[in-house]
Amino acid sequence: MESSSSGYQNLNESDRRISNVFTAKKQAQDFEMSNVTVVPDETYTVAQAVDAFGFGRFQVKLSLFTGLCWMADSMETTILSILSPTLQYEWQITHFQQALATTVVFMGMMLSLPFWGSFSDKFGRKTALTLCSVLLFYFGILSSMSPNYTWLLVLRGLVGFAIGCSPQSVTLYAEFLPCKQRAKCVVLLDCFWALGACFEVLLALIVMPTLGWKWLLVLSTAPLLGFACVCPWLPESAKYLVTNGQTDKAIETLKKVAYDNGKPMLLGRLVVDDVVLEEKRGRFTDLLLPQLRVSSILLWFIWLVCAFCYYGIVLMSTGLFESSYNNRTCSANLGSGIFKTVQSCTAESHYLTTRDYIDLLWTTLAEFPGIFATIFVIDRFGRKITLVFQFTLFAITLFLLFQYAKNRVLLTIILFLARGIIAGVFQAVYVYTPEVYPTPLRSIGVGTCSAMARLGAMVTPYVAQVLLKSSFNTSIIIYITAALLAAIASSLLPIETKGRDMKEEYVEKD
């Protein structure tokens, strides 16, 4: 019995050991599976990985990095409205030359945007943005040393060429955002744009009365220096890497995203549904393929009008505040139109006053509520409805200028509303455009749309700075008409991208 009992106990002990081994193995497998997200078909795309990792520390860091680039772009364009009246006073340039100093910057942007889009699609978003920051900082410093008007035009044109790459920061940022958070995050990124515009006005208020416009140009390059310093830590787009055949690098980037966000890496094989041949990547003609043609043409017009109206408000604000100054100093010569006063007092060119800067700052601050209002609307009602509503509301707001432009307080309020609305339009179109185009065409698509925007920005100084001085009514009617036409174009867009994944491929159709 003892022998039998002992054998039984040994058998039980052996069973317990075997059971413990299986239990340990099962626990190890369970632990392993709990730390890996399994894709049923054992393959996954970059979009699936980004959605699985969610929004976390990685996206927060990327927001700060790309935000610096966006802030620098804003400061370099906002400075145009501050620089123009100063140059008119110091160098005695005409209104046409004043407008040309603004136009040449946007001309440089327009000419460079297709180049930067193609460069980014072929060599990567990170490489393009790094080169852009170095060139922009260099030419920004050189432009502050301009000895005359001609040199200023050349150097500011080169600044515009470098700025043309900055929209690629939005492309890079959007490609790392989960679908559900993409719209809100891209719009929130534009808080850096508004912050840069406000910072530029405050900087001008401090620097201009003491150090002058040259030091303002120098100090305005500070965010560029910061962005250039963080470029080595800027990640390359995983979507770009996988469509370019660099799958191993794309996986390493995705592992970094998963680690930073505290999420498990996906099991399976990283794939792209349709590997795009290198010679077919980033072609402008592909934007006019049958499935993209209508969207591309309408977006080109919408971007053109958006920039035309946005920069028109920026430049118009300075002109209207100057008119208010001249109305006070030359009230004895008032005519029937509010800008006849300006024409009779053009000899009294002057620096912007402290009140001008403060009112300009108030109108610039309008971009923040415009951005947050867009966040509230765009995911609830969709991209198209948001664009239609905002363009229409902008036109209605401008209509109020016919009645209240002579009252300085009401003028500031109207400009505040108009700038907030059109800033929101710009953010909405920046959300919509990268969502329409597949990865191989995304940079060239955004770049081409931005080029059309710069065309609108090139034209608007001759309305907001030249025509406004002689015919106020005609100028405002032009902006109202453009906004209403853009609202119609927005309603005709064939694709609503709300809740839609960013596509990684495109199929050419006959």
XYZ file of C-alpha atoms in Angstrom:
510
model
C 0.000 0.000 0.000
C 2.783 2.369 0.815
C 4.424 1.563 -2.502
C 1.153 2.049 -4.326
C 0.419 5.259 -2.465
C 3.899 6.538 -3.137
C 3.537 5.792 -6.859
C 0.192 7.538 -6.915
C 1.666 10.592 -5.222
C 4.573 10.626 -7.696
C 2.097 10.392 -10.565
C 0.107 13.294 -9.143
C 3.278 15.271 -8.633
C 4.275 14.584 -12.256
C 0.829 15.662 -13.474
C 1.081 18.844 -11.428
C 4.484 19.607 -12.930
C 3.205 19.016 -16.452
C 0.147 21.111 -15.648
C 2.341 23.880 -14.310
C 4.476 23.820 -17.466
C 1.411 24.132 -19.692
C 0.006 26.853 -17.454
C 3.270 28.796 -17.628
C 3.381 28.446 -21.394
C -0.239 29.587 -21.675
C 0.424 32.577 -19.421
C 3.469 33.498 -21.517
C 1.408 33.246 -24.694
C -1.402 35.283 -23.133
C 1.115 37.922 -22.045
C 2.623 38.026 -25.507
C -0.768 38.303 -27.195
C -1.875 41.012 -24.769
C 1.067 43.125 -25.903
C 0.464 42.709 -29.619
C -2.528 43.856 -31.624
C -3.452 41.142 -34.121
C -4.746 41.988 -37.555
C -7.016 39.138 -38.746
C -5.488 38.746 -42.209
C -1.927 39.015 -40.799
C -1.239 42.147 -42.839
C -1.716 45.819 -42.039
C -1.274 49.213 -43.662
C 0.205 52.410 -42.256
C -3.302 53.841 -41.832
C -4.374 50.814 -39.772
C -1.265 51.091 -37.607
C -1.710 54.827 -37.009
C -5.368 54.300 -36.070
C -4.425 51.441 -33.712
C -1.747 53.513 -31.950
C -4.098 56.465 -31.493
C -3.145 60.007 -30.511
C -0.415 60.207 -27.892
C 2.975 61.574 -26.940
C 4.388 61.050 -30.443
C 1.736 63.288 -32.024
C 2.173 65.907 -29.297
C 5.902 66.178 -30.049
C 5.241 66.257 -33.778
C 2.677 69.022 -33.221
C 5.316 71.174 -31.533
C 7.938 70.495 -34.215
C 5.730 71.213 -37.213
C 4.069 74.073 -35.321
C 7.366 75.953 -35.274
C 7.513 75.731 -39.074
C 3.930 76.949 -39.350
C 4.622 79.803 -36.929
C 7.624 80.920 -39.001
C 5.531 80.899 -42.193
C 2.893 83.047 -40.494
C 5.414 85.600 -39.264
C 7.059 85.952 -42.671
C 3.688 86.672 -44.311
C 2.212 88.838 -41.542
C 5.247 91.095 -41.689
C 4.199 92.141 -45.209
C 1.279 94.192 -43.921
C 3.567 95.907 -41.389
C 6.500 96.480 -43.726
C 4.582 98.104 -46.589
C 3.569 101.434 -44.958
C 7.037 101.763 -43.409
C 8.789 101.361 -46.751
C 6.383 103.831 -48.315
C 7.396 106.380 -45.690
C 11.180 105.753 -45.636
C 11.845 105.081 -49.327
C 8.978 107.164 -50.763
C 7.712 104.294 -52.918
C 4.350 104.400 -54.718
C 1.280 102.342 -53.846
C 2.044 100.116 -56.834
C 5.606 99.492 -55.592
C 4.198 98.883 -52.136
C 1.929 96.174 -53.544
C 4.774 94.722 -55.621
C 6.880 94.209 -52.480
C 4.079 91.985 -51.216
C 3.390 90.276 -54.539
C 6.998 89.206 -55.083
C 6.938 87.088 -51.913
C 3.833 85.222 -53.033
C 5.272 84.896 -56.531
C 8.282 83.115 -55.051
C 5.912 80.829 -53.140
C 3.829 80.045 -56.205
C 6.814 79.235 -58.390
C 8.361 77.007 -55.740
C 5.338 75.049 -54.509
C 5.182 72.465 -57.346
C 8.944 72.060 -56.999
C 8.732 71.465 -53.246
C 5.781 69.110 -53.698
C 7.652 66.975 -56.219
C 10.869 67.164 -54.180
C 9.012 66.033 -51.062
C 7.373 63.096 -52.844
C 10.708 61.916 -54.242
C 13.143 62.615 -51.381
C 10.880 62.700 -48.347
C 9.001 65.240 -46.254
C 11.766 65.510 -43.636
C 14.500 66.278 -46.181
C 12.394 68.960 -47.851
C 11.468 70.672 -44.577
C 15.071 70.667 -43.344
C 16.328 72.320 -46.531
C 13.424 74.778 -46.430
C 14.202 75.942 -42.872
C 17.881 76.575 -43.642
C 17.123 78.553 -46.819
C 14.352 80.564 -45.185
C 16.549 81.553 -42.234
C 19.429 82.510 -44.549
C 17.389 84.669 -46.935
C 15.423 86.187 -44.054
C 18.640 87.514 -42.520
C 19.932 88.738 -45.892
C 16.710 90.617 -46.671
C 17.196 92.700 -43.515
C 20.427 94.019 -45.069
C 18.759 95.232 -48.279
C 20.343 98.581 -49.281
C 17.525 99.594 -51.619
C 14.094 98.669 -52.959
C 15.417 96.465 -55.803
C 17.527 94.303 -53.514
C 14.605 93.966 -51.129
C 12.406 92.647 -53.942
C 14.997 90.034 -54.941
C 15.688 88.790 -51.422
C 12.040 88.744 -50.330
C 11.288 86.777 -53.499
C 13.851 84.178 -52.379
C 12.222 84.139 -48.944
C 8.943 83.366 -50.690
C 10.629 80.534 -52.612
C 11.712 78.923 -49.341
C 8.324 79.436 -47.653
C 6.751 77.407 -50.448
C 7.798 74.204 -48.683
C 6.042 74.922 -45.391
C 2.688 73.288 -46.398
C 4.569 69.978 -46.500
C 4.700 70.155 -42.705
C 0.915 69.740 -42.705
C 1.221 66.760 -45.066
C 3.766 65.107 -42.769
C 1.663 65.836 -39.699
C -1.590 64.571 -41.219
C 0.002 61.256 -42.229
C 0.700 60.443 -38.561
C -2.792 61.295 -37.305
C -5.565 58.753 -36.581
C -8.623 59.185 -38.767
C -10.926 60.279 -35.946
C -8.601 62.988 -34.651
C -7.162 64.168 -37.967
C -9.440 67.120 -38.637
C -9.269 68.510 -35.106
C -5.494 68.103 -34.889
C -4.731 69.728 -38.242
C -6.934 72.667 -37.325
C -5.357 72.922 -33.863
C -1.937 72.933 -35.512
C -2.982 76.173 -37.146
C -3.089 77.752 -33.702
C 0.648 78.095 -34.298
C -0.153 80.167 -37.397
C -2.356 82.495 -35.358
C 0.256 82.574 -32.595
C 2.933 83.544 -35.121
C 0.763 86.341 -36.544
C 0.065 87.746 -33.068
C 3.717 87.458 -32.073
C 4.757 89.351 -35.213
C 2.422 92.259 -34.415
C 3.654 92.395 -30.803
C 7.250 92.234 -31.998
C 6.596 95.105 -34.405
C 4.982 97.149 -31.638
C 8.165 96.780 -29.556
C 10.872 96.849 -32.221
C 9.644 99.267 -34.895
C 9.648 102.509 -32.818
C 13.210 101.919 -31.599
C 15.203 99.578 -33.845
C 13.307 99.851 -37.150
C 12.133 97.405 -39.797
C 15.533 95.794 -40.481
C 15.807 94.459 -36.950
C 12.209 93.335 -37.184
C 13.158 91.152 -40.166
C 16.103 89.702 -38.235
C 14.170 88.888 -35.072
C 11.296 87.411 -37.072
C 13.572 84.530 -38.140
C 13.805 83.181 -34.549
C 11.214 80.366 -35.024
C 13.100 79.269 -38.150
C 16.268 78.809 -36.144
C 14.311 76.751 -33.609
C 12.775 74.564 -36.310
C 16.159 74.011 -37.991
C 17.539 72.785 -34.660
C 14.765 70.192 -34.182
C 14.816 68.899 -37.777
C 17.239 66.011 -36.926
C 14.537 64.638 -34.581
C 11.735 65.082 -37.119
C 10.392 61.650 -38.241
C 10.050 60.746 -41.897
C 6.540 59.925 -43.053
C 5.821 56.193 -42.737
C 3.381 56.479 -45.643
C 6.122 57.969 -47.805
C 8.584 55.233 -46.783
C 6.252 52.301 -47.474
C 5.089 53.619 -50.856
C 8.744 54.260 -51.717
C 9.648 50.610 -51.031
C 11.466 51.325 -47.749
C 9.306 48.995 -45.663
C 11.942 48.300 -42.992
C 12.354 52.009 -42.245
C 8.585 52.443 -42.190
C 8.264 49.650 -39.615
C 10.970 51.243 -37.437
C 9.082 54.537 -37.563
C 5.815 52.825 -36.622
C 7.561 51.059 -33.733
C 8.677 54.469 -32.504
C 5.088 55.742 -32.688
C 3.834 52.677 -30.781
C 6.529 53.034 -28.109
C 5.928 56.748 -27.553
C 2.165 56.221 -27.333
C 2.468 53.213 -25.005
C 0.712 50.889 -27.450
C 1.683 47.400 -28.717
C 3.150 46.978 -32.181
C 0.933 45.226 -34.715
C 1.518 41.596 -35.677
C 1.657 40.742 -39.342
C 3.253 42.175 -42.443
C 3.209 45.866 -43.415
C 1.749 46.204 -46.888
C 0.617 48.813 -49.369
C -2.309 47.788 -51.528
C -0.762 49.001 -54.751
C 2.986 49.621 -54.959
C 3.445 52.684 -57.122
C 6.315 52.677 -59.547
C 8.937 55.324 -58.862
C 8.575 56.908 -62.283
C 4.831 57.307 -61.689
C 5.106 59.023 -58.335
C 4.281 62.667 -57.839
C 3.171 63.509 -61.417
C 1.124 66.656 -61.913
C -0.890 65.055 -64.736
C -2.195 62.409 -62.325
C -4.110 65.140 -60.506
C -6.314 65.314 -63.610
C -7.147 61.602 -63.747
C -10.910 61.039 -64.225
C -11.518 60.193 -60.554
C -9.634 63.308 -59.361
C -10.177 65.873 -62.131
C -13.282 67.646 -60.782
C -11.951 67.719 -57.232
C -8.597 69.129 -58.356
C -10.056 71.924 -60.504
C -12.550 72.994 -57.840
C -9.901 72.867 -55.118
C -7.544 75.042 -57.182
C -10.227 77.709 -57.422
C -11.200 77.406 -53.742
C -7.589 77.737 -52.604
C -7.069 80.738 -54.908
C -10.112 82.552 -53.487
C -9.280 81.557 -49.922
C -5.818 83.140 -50.092
C -7.138 86.105 -52.074
C -9.648 86.873 -49.310
C -7.443 86.003 -46.336
C -4.449 88.104 -47.342
C -6.827 90.743 -48.628
C -8.207 91.171 -45.101
C -4.687 91.206 -43.636
C -3.492 93.937 -46.014
C -6.795 95.797 -46.045
C -6.738 96.151 -42.244
C -3.558 98.220 -42.342
C -4.926 100.392 -45.138
C -8.222 100.991 -43.371
C -6.529 101.889 -40.103
C -4.249 104.297 -41.995
C -7.346 105.824 -43.592
C -8.807 106.370 -40.152
C -5.616 108.219 -39.179
C -5.781 110.410 -42.269
C -9.473 111.093 -41.684
C -8.513 112.576 -38.308
C -5.536 114.616 -39.498
C -7.083 115.893 -42.712
C -10.732 116.279 -41.768
C -10.914 119.695 -43.424
C -10.516 118.043 -46.834
C -13.204 115.373 -46.525
C -14.927 114.425 -49.750
C -17.968 112.336 -50.518
C -16.046 109.022 -50.357
C -14.056 107.832 -47.398
C -10.944 107.253 -49.503
C -10.934 110.621 -51.212
C -9.522 111.852 -47.931
C -6.655 109.416 -48.246
C -5.832 110.607 -51.735
C -5.712 114.223 -50.629
C -3.367 113.322 -47.755
C -0.954 110.909 -49.414
C 1.948 113.279 -48.789
C 1.552 112.608 -45.087
C 2.871 109.041 -45.137
C 3.648 107.858 -41.610
C 4.603 104.921 -39.476
C 1.795 102.885 -38.000
C 0.799 104.328 -34.642
C 0.513 102.435 -31.360
C -3.270 102.414 -31.751
C -2.885 100.964 -35.250
C -0.752 98.116 -33.900
C -3.179 97.429 -31.052
C -6.186 97.331 -33.385
C -4.197 95.178 -35.796
C -3.428 92.834 -32.897
C -7.143 92.601 -32.050
C -8.020 91.606 -35.603
C -5.156 89.079 -35.614
C -6.428 87.488 -32.391
C -9.644 86.702 -34.283
C -7.899 83.697 -35.824
C -8.109 81.772 -32.544
C -11.932 81.780 -32.251
C -12.064 81.152 -36.004
C -9.941 78.033 -35.584
C -11.921 76.679 -32.621
C -15.243 77.356 -34.326
C -14.011 75.365 -37.324
C -13.080 72.469 -35.027
C -16.627 72.478 -33.637
C -18.278 72.515 -37.064
C -16.040 70.455 -39.352
C -16.486 67.033 -37.731
C -20.170 67.526 -37.000
C -21.367 68.745 -40.376
C -18.584 67.684 -42.728
C -15.896 69.477 -44.709
C -18.042 70.647 -47.634
C -20.823 72.200 -45.572
C -18.240 73.948 -43.404
C -16.598 75.554 -46.454
C -19.931 76.638 -47.962
C -21.161 78.142 -44.690
C -17.924 79.994 -43.894
C -17.457 81.496 -47.360
C -21.057 82.740 -47.315
C -20.737 84.190 -43.816
C -17.505 85.937 -44.826
C -19.273 87.643 -47.740
C -22.097 88.816 -45.451
C -19.588 90.238 -42.955
C -17.758 92.211 -45.661
C -21.077 93.681 -46.761
C -21.277 95.454 -43.387
C -18.224 97.544 -44.306
C -20.351 99.596 -46.717
C -22.267 100.989 -43.759
C -19.806 101.012 -40.843
C -16.281 101.467 -42.261
C -16.038 105.089 -41.069
C -16.479 104.171 -37.400
C -13.115 103.010 -35.992
C -14.620 100.760 -33.287
C -17.155 99.119 -35.604
C -14.492 98.824 -38.311
C -12.254 96.888 -35.903
C -15.130 94.588 -34.913
C -16.042 93.851 -38.546
C -12.422 93.146 -39.482
C -12.156 90.915 -36.394
C -15.152 88.858 -37.542
C -14.043 88.707 -41.176
C -10.517 87.601 -40.316
C -11.745 84.944 -37.899
C -14.107 83.508 -40.496
C -11.633 83.439 -43.380
C -8.945 81.970 -41.107
C -11.388 79.172 -40.344
C -11.923 78.616 -44.077
C -8.187 78.255 -44.587
C -7.992 75.629 -41.851
C -10.950 73.695 -43.266
C -9.430 73.539 -46.734
C -6.115 72.407 -45.242
C -7.979 69.540 -43.555
C -9.930 68.565 -46.667
C -7.220 68.617 -49.342
C -4.774 65.979 -47.960
C -7.754 63.676 -47.371
C -8.806 63.776 -51.033
C -5.489 62.690 -52.546
C -3.780 59.282 -52.143
C -0.286 59.113 -50.647
C 1.708 59.133 -53.928
C -0.090 62.332 -54.995
C -0.671 63.963 -51.628
C 2.356 66.247 -51.584
C 2.050 67.282 -55.223
C -1.694 67.757 -54.710
C -1.305 69.969 -51.652
C 1.644 71.745 -53.262
C -0.287 72.565 -56.433
C -3.287 73.805 -54.457
C -0.956 75.984 -52.400
C 0.518 77.338 -55.629
C -2.954 78.436 -56.700
C -3.403 80.039 -53.289
C -0.245 82.041 -53.822
C -1.604 83.183 -57.183
C -4.595 84.609 -55.344
C -2.243 86.177 -52.796
C -0.218 87.756 -55.625
C -3.297 89.494 -57.004
C -4.835 90.675 -53.751
C -2.307 93.474 -52.935
C -3.445 95.381 -56.041
C -6.999 95.273 -54.711
C -6.330 95.731 -50.981
C -3.450 98.219 -51.267
C -3.938 99.995 -54.616
C -7.607 99.822 -55.713
C -8.806 100.291 -52.130
C -7.227 103.754 -52.044
C -9.261 104.954 -55.015
C -12.451 102.875 -54.985
C -13.527 101.381 -51.671
C -16.865 100.034 -52.970
C -15.312 98.252 -55.953
C -12.688 96.575 -53.763
C -15.227 95.214 -51.294
C -17.551 94.018 -54.091
C -14.661 92.055 -55.626
C -13.990 90.214 -52.361
C -17.704 89.510 -51.756
C -18.149 88.124 -55.272
C -15.072 85.909 -54.992
C -16.266 84.477 -51.659
C -19.738 83.645 -53.002
C -18.273 81.923 -56.068
C -16.002 79.874 -53.787
C -19.049 78.865 -51.721
C -20.700 77.539 -54.892
C -17.514 75.679 -55.865
C -17.351 74.097 -52.388
C -20.895 72.786 -52.722
C -19.921 71.115 -56.026
C -17.004 69.109 -54.578
C -17.752 65.448 -55.409
C -16.132 63.891 -52.300
C -16.960 64.316 -48.612
C -13.938 63.120 -46.627
C -15.450 63.147 -43.141
C -14.573 59.799 -41.488
C -12.724 58.635 -44.588
C -9.284 56.947 -44.374
C -6.388 58.607 -46.149
C -5.815 56.399 -49.198
C -2.371 54.980 -49.921
C -2.828 54.231 -53.605
C -4.606 55.320 -56.731
C -5.747 53.410 -59.772
C -5.360 54.876 -63.220
C -8.533 54.583 -65.249
C -8.953 54.925 -68.988
